[in-house]
CSV table of C-alpha atoms in Angstrom, one decimal:
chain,number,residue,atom,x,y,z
M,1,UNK,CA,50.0,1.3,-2.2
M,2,UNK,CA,49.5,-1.7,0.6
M,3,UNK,CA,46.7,0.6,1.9
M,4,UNK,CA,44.8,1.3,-1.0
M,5,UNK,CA,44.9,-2.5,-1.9
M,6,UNK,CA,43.5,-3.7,1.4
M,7,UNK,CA,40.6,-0.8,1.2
M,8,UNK,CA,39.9,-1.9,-2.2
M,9,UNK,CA,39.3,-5.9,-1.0
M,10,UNK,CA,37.2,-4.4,1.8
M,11,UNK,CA,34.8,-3.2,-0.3
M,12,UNK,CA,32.4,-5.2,-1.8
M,13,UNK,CA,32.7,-5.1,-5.7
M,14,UNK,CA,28.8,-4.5,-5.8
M,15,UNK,CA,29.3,-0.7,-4.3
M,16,UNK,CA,32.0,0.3,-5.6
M,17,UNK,CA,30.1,0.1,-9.0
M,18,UNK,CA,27.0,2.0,-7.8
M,19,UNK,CA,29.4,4.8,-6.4
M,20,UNK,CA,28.3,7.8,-7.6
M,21,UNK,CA,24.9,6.3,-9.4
M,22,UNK,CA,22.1,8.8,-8.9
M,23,UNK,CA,19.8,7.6,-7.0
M,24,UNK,CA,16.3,7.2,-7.9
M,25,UNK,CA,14.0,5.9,-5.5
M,26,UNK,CA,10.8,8.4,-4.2
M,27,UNK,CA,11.1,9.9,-0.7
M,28,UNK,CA,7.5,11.1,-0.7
M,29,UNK,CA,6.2,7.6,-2.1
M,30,UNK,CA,8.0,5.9,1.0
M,31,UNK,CA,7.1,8.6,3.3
M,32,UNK,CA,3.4,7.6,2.2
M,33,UNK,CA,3.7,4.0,2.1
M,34,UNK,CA,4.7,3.7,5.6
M,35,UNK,CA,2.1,6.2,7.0
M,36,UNK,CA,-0.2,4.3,5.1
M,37,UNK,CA,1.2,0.6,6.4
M,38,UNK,CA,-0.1,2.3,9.9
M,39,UNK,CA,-2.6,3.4,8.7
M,40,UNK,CA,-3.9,-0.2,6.5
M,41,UNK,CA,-3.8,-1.7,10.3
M,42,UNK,CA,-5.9,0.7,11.7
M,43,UNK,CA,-8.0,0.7,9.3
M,44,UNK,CA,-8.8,-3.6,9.1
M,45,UNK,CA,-9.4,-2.7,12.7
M,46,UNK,CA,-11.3,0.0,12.8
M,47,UNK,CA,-13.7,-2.0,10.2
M,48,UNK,CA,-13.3,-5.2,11.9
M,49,UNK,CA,-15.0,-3.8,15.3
M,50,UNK,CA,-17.3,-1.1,13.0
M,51,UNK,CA,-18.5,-4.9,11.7
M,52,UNK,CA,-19.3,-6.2,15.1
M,53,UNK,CA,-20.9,-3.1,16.0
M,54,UNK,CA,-23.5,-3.7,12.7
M,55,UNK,CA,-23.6,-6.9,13.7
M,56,UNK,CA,-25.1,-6.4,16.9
M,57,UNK,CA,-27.2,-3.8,16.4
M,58,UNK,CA,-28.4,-3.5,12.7
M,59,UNK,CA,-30.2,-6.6,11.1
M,60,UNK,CA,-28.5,-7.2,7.8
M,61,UNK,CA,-30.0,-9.1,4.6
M,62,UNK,CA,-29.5,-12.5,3.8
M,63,UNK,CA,-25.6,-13.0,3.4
M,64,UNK,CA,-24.7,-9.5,3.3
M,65,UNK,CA,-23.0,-9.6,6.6
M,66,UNK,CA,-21.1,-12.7,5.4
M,67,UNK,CA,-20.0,-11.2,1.7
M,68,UNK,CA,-18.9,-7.9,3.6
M,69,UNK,CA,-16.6,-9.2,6.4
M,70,UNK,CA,-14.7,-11.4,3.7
M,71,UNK,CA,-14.6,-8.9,1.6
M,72,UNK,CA,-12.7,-7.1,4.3
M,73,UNK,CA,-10.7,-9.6,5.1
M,74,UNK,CA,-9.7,-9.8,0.9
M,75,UNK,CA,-9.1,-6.1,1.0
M,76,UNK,CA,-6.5,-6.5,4.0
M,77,UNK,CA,-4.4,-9.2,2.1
M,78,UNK,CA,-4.4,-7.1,-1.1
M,79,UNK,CA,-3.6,-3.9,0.5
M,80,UNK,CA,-0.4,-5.2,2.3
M,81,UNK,CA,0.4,-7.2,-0.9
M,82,UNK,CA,0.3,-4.0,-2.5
M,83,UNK,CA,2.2,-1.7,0.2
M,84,UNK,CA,5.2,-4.4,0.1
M,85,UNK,CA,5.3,-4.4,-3.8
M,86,UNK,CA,5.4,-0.5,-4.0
M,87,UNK,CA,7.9,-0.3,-1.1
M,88,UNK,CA,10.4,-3.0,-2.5
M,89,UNK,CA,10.2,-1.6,-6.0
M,90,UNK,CA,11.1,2.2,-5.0
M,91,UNK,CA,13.9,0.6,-2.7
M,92,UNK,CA,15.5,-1.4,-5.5
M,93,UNK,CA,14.6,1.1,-8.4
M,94,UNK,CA,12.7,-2.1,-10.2
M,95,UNK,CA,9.6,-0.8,-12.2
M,96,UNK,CA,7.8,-4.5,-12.2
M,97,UNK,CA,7.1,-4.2,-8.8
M,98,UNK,CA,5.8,-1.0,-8.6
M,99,UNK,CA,3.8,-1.1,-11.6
M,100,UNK,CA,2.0,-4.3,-9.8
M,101,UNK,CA,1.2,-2.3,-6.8
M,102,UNK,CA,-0.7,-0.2,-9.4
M,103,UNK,CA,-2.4,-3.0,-11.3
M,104,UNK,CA,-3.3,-3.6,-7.1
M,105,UNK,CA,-4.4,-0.2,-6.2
M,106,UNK,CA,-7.1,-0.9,-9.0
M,107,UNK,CA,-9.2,-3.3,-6.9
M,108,UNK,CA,-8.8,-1.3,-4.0
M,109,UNK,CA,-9.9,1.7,-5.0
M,110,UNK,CA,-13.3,-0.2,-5.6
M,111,UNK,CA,-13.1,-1.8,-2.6
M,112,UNK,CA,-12.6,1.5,-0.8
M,113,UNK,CA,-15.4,2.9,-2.8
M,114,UNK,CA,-17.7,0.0,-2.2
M,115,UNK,CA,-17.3,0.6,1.9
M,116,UNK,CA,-17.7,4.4,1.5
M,117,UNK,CA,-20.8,4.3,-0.1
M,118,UNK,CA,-22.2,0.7,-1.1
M,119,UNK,CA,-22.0,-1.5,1.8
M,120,UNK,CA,-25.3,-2.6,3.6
M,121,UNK,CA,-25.1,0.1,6.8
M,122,UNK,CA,-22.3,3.2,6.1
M,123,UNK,CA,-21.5,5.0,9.3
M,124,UNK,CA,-20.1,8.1,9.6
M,125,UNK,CA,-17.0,7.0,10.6
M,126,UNK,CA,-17.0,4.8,7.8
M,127,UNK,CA,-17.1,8.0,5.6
M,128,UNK,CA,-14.2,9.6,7.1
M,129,UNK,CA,-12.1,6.0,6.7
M,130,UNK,CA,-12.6,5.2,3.7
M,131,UNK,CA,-11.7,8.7,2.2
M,132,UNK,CA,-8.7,8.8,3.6
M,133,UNK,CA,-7.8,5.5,2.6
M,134,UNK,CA,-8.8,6.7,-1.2
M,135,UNK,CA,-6.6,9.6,-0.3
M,136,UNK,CA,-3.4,7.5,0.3
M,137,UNK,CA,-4.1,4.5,-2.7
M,138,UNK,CA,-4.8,8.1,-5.2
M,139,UNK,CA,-1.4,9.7,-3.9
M,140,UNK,CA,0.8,6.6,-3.7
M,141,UNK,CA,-0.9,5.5,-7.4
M,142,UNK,CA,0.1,8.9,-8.6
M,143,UNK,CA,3.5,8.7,-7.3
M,144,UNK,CA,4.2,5.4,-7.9
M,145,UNK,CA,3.0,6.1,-11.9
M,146,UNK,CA,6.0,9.1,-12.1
M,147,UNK,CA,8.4,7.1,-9.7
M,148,UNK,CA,8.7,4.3,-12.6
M,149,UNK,CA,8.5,6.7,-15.4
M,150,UNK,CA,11.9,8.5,-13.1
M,151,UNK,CA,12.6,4.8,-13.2
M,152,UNK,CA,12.6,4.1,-17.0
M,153,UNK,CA,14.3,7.6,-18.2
M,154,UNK,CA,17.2,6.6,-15.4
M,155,UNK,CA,17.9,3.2,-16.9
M,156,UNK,CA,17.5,4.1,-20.4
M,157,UNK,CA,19.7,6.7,-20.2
């Protein structure tokens, strides 16, 4: 009886009532948010140095240059506001979150379409980039849309 008290006051009221909850939370959407935190770097990067590449050797129009690297800049702060949203809502199974990294995922998809095919000079490299960072935003919008909808069912009962 003494033991089973003391175990009982060493653990924390707030587990013992999710013991046994199901748990709800996406593998694959983590799996692809954190491949795709790497992969966000590397791309700002990769786009950063492609810009001082055009810079140097491409002449650009009147402000172009200018409206490009910000919008790069914009993209980077949405894209990891985005990542963290999605990645804290599938950790603590809260749909308002995640359905903000959607509402997010909007503007960059444009964004991303804009530097695959729109911007002043596109590189090959560019190409390649930018369609795999489609490719992640389309899978992790996808998931994130059936992760809350695995969300709602749970809490609804």
């Amino acid at each position: 009886q003494a033991l089973t008290n003391q175990t009982k006051r060493a653990v924390p009221r707030q587990q013992m009532e999710d013991y046994g909850k199901t748990i709800l939370s996406s593998l694959p959407l983590q799996i692809l948010i954190f491949f795709n935190n790497w992969f966000s770097l590397a791309w700002f990067m990769m786009n950063f140095a492609l810009y001082i590449y055009k810079g140097y050797h491409f002449h650009f129009p009147y402000a172009a240059y200018e409206w490009e690297l910000s919008m790069l800049v914009l993209m980077a702060f949405i894209e990891y506001s985005r990542l963290s949203l999605a990645s804290r809502g599938n950790r603590t199974e809260q749909i308002p979150p995640l359905l903000w990294s959607v509402a997010l995922a909007v503007p960059m998809v444009v964004g991303f379409a804009f530097f695959l095919a729109l911007q002043t000079y596109v590189l090959r490299v560019d190409v390649v980039l930018n369609t795999i960072a489609l490719c992640f935003v389309s899978l992790e919008l996808l998931f994130s849309v059936v992760t809350s909808m695995s969300f709602y069912r749970g809490f609804t009962g």
